[in-house]
PDB file of C-alpha atoms in Angstrom:
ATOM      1  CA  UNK A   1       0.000   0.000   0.000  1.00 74.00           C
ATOM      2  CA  UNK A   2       2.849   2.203   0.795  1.00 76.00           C
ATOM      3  CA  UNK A   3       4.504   1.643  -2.657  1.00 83.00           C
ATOM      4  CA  UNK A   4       1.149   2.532  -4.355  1.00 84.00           C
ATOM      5  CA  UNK A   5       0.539   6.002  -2.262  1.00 82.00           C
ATOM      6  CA  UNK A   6       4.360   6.948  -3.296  1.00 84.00           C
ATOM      7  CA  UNK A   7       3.104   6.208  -6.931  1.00 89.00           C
ATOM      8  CA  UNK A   8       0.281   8.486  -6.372  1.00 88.00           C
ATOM      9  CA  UNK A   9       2.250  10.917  -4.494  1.00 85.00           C
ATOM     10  CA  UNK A  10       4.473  11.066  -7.399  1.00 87.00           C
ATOM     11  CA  UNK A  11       1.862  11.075 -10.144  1.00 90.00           C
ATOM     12  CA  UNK A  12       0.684  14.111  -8.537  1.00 88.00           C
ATOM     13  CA  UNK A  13       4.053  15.536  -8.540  1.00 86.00           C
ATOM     14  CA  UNK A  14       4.729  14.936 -12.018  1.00 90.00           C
ATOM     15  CA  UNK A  15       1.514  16.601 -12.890  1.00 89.00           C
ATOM     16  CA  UNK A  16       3.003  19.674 -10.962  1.00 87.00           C
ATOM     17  CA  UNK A  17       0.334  19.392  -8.395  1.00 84.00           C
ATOM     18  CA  UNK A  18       2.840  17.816  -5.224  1.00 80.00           C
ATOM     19  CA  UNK A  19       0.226  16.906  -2.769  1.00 81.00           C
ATOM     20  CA  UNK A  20       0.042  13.928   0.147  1.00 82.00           C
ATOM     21  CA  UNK A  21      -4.031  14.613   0.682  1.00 85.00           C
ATOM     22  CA  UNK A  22      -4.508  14.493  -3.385  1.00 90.00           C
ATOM     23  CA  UNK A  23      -2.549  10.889  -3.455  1.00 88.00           C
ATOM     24  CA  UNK A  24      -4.756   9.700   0.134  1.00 87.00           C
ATOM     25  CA  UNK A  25      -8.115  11.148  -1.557  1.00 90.00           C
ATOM     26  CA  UNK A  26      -6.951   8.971  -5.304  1.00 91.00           C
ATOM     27  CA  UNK A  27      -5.856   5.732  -3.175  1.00 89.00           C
ATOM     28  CA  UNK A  28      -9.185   6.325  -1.358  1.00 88.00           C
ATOM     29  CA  UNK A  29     -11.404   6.497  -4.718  1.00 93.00           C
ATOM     30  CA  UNK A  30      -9.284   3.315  -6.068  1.00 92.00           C
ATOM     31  CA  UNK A  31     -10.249   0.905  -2.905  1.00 89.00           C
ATOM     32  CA  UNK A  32     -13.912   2.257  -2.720  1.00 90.00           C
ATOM     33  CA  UNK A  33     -14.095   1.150  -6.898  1.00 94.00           C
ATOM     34  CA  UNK A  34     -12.020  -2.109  -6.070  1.00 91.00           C
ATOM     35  CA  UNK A  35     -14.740  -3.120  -3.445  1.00 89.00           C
ATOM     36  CA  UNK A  36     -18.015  -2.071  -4.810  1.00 92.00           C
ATOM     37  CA  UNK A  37     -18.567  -5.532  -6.158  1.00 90.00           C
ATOM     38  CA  UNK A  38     -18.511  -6.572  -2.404  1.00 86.00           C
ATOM     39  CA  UNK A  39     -20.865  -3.695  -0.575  1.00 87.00           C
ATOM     40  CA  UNK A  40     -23.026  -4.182  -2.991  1.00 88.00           C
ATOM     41  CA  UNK A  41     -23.241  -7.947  -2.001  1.00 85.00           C
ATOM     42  CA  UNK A  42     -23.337  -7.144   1.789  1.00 85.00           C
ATOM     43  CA  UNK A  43     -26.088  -3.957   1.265  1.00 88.00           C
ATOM     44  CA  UNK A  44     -28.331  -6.604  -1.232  1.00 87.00           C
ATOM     45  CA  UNK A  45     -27.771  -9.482   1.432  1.00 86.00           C
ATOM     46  CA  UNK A  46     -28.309  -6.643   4.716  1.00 87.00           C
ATOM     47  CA  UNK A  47     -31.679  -5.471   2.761  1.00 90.00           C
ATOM     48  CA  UNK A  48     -32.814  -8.950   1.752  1.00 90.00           C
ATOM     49  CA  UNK A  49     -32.802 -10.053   5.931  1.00 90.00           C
ATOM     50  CA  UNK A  50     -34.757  -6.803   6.529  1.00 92.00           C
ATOM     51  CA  UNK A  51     -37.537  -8.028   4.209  1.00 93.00           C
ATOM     52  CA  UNK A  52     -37.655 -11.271   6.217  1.00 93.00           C
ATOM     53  CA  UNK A  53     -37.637  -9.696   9.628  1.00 94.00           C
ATOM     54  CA  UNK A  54     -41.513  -9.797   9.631  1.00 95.00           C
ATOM     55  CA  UNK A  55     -41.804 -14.087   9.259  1.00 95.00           C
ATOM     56  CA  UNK A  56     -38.590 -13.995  10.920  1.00 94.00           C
ATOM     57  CA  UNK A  57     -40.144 -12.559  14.130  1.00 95.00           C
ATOM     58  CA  UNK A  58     -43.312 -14.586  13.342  1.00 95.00           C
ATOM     59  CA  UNK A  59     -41.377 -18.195  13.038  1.00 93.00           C
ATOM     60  CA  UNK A  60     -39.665 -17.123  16.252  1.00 93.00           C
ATOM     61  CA  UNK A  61     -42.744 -16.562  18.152  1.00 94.00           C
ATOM     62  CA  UNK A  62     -44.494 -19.572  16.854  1.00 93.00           C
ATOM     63  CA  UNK A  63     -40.982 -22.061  17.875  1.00 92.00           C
ATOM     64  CA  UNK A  64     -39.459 -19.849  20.847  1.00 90.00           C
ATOM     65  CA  UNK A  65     -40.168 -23.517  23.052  1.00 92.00           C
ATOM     66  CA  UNK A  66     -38.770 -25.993  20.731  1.00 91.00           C
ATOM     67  CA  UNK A  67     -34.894 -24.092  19.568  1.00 91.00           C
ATOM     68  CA  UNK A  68     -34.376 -27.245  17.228  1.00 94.00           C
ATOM     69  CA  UNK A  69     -37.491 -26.843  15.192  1.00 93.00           C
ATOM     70  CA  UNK A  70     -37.519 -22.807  15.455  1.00 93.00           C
ATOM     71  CA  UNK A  71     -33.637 -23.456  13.676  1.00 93.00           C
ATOM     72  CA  UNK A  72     -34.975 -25.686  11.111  1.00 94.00           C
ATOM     73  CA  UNK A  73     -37.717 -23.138  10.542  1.00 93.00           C
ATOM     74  CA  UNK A  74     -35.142 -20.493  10.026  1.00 93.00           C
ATOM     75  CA  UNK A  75     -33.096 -22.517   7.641  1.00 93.00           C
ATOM     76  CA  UNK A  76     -36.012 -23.197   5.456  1.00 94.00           C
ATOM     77  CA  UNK A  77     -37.322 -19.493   5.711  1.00 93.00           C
ATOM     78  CA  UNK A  78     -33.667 -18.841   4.695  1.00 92.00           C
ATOM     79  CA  UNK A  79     -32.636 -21.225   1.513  1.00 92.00           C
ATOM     80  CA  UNK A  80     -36.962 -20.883  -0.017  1.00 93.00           C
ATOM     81  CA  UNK A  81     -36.066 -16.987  -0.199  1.00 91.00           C
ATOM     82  CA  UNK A  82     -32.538 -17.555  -1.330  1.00 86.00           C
ATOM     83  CA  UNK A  83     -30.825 -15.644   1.484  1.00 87.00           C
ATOM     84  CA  UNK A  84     -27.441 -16.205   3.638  1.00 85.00           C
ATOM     85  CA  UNK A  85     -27.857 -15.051   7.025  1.00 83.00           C
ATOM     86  CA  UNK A  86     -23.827 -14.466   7.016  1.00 82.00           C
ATOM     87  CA  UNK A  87     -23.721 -13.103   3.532  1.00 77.00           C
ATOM     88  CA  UNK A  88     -23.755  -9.664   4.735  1.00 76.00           C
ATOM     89  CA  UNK A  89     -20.268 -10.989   7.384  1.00 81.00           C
ATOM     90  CA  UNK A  90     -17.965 -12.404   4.235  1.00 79.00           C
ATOM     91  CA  UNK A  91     -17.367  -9.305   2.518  1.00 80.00           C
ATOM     92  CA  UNK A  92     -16.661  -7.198   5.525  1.00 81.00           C
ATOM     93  CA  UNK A  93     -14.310  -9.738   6.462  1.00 86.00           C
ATOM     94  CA  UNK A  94     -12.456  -9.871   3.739  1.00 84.00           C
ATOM     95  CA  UNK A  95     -12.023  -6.224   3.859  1.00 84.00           C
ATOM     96  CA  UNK A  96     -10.705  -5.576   6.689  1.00 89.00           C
ATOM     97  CA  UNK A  97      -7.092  -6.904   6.573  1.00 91.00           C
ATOM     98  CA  UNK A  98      -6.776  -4.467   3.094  1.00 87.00           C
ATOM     99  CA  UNK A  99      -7.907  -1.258   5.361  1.00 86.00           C
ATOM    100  CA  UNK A 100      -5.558  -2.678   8.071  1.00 91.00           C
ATOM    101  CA  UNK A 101      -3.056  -2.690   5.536  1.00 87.00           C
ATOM    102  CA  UNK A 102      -4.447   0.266   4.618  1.00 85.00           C
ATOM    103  CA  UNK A 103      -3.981   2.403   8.014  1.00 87.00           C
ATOM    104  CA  UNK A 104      -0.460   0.475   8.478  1.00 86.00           C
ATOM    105  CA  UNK A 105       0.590   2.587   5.075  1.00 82.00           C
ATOM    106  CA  UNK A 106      -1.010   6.043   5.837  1.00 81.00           C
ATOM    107  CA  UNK A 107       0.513   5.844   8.996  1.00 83.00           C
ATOM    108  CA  UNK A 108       3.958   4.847   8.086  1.00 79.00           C
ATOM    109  CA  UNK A 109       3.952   7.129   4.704  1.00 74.00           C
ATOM    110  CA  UNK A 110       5.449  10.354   6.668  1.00 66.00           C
ATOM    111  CA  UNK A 111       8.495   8.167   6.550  1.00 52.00           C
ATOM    112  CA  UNK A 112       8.769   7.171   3.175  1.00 50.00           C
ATOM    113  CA  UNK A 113      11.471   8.207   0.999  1.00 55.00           C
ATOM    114  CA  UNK A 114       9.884  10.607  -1.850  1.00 56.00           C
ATOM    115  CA  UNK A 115      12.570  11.331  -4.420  1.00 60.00           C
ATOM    116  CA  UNK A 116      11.676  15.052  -6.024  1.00 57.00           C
ATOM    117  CA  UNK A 117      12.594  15.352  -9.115  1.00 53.00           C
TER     118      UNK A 117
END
């Protein structure tokens, strides 16, 4: 991540316009565009739960004695409307080691060697 905000920071430099925030604000705009594809998955799978929530609540009132039937109920609420329950989990986790590698390079940049030219 570091070696792609120095190539930003020195895009911006070769376009005359040095700047650190420019090169943050571009690497910024590239991961948003880079994981679209996934919040759009986790906002379509977050929304699809939501319309549930009604016969959710419903099958949990119905089965709140009997936990093993209320889970089968659940399961079959869940694969007749085509929905993960944890389909709205897997994209957030596999962002979070790129922001982590993210932070790790915004707070280490400072001490990166920028050649001027």
């Amino acid at each position: 991540m570091t070696t792609l905000l120095t190539w930003l920071y020195n895009g911006t430099d070769a376009l005359g316009v040095p700047s650190y925030g420019l090169a943050i604000v571009l690497l910024t705009v590239i991961v948003r565009v880079l994981f679209y594809p996934l919040s759009y998955k986790q906002m379509h799978s977050m929304v699809a739960l939501q319309r549930l929530q009604p016969k959710i609540k419903e099958i949990q009132e119905r089965y709140r004695k009997d936990p093993q039937k209320l889970q089968q109920k659940m399961m079959e609420l869940y694969q007749e409307h085509g929905v993960n329950p944890l389909g709205g989990c897997l994209p957030l986790l596999i962002q979070i080691p790129i922001f982590i590698a993210l932070y790790s390079a915004l707070r280490h940049f400072p001490y990166a060697h920028i050649e001027h030219s």
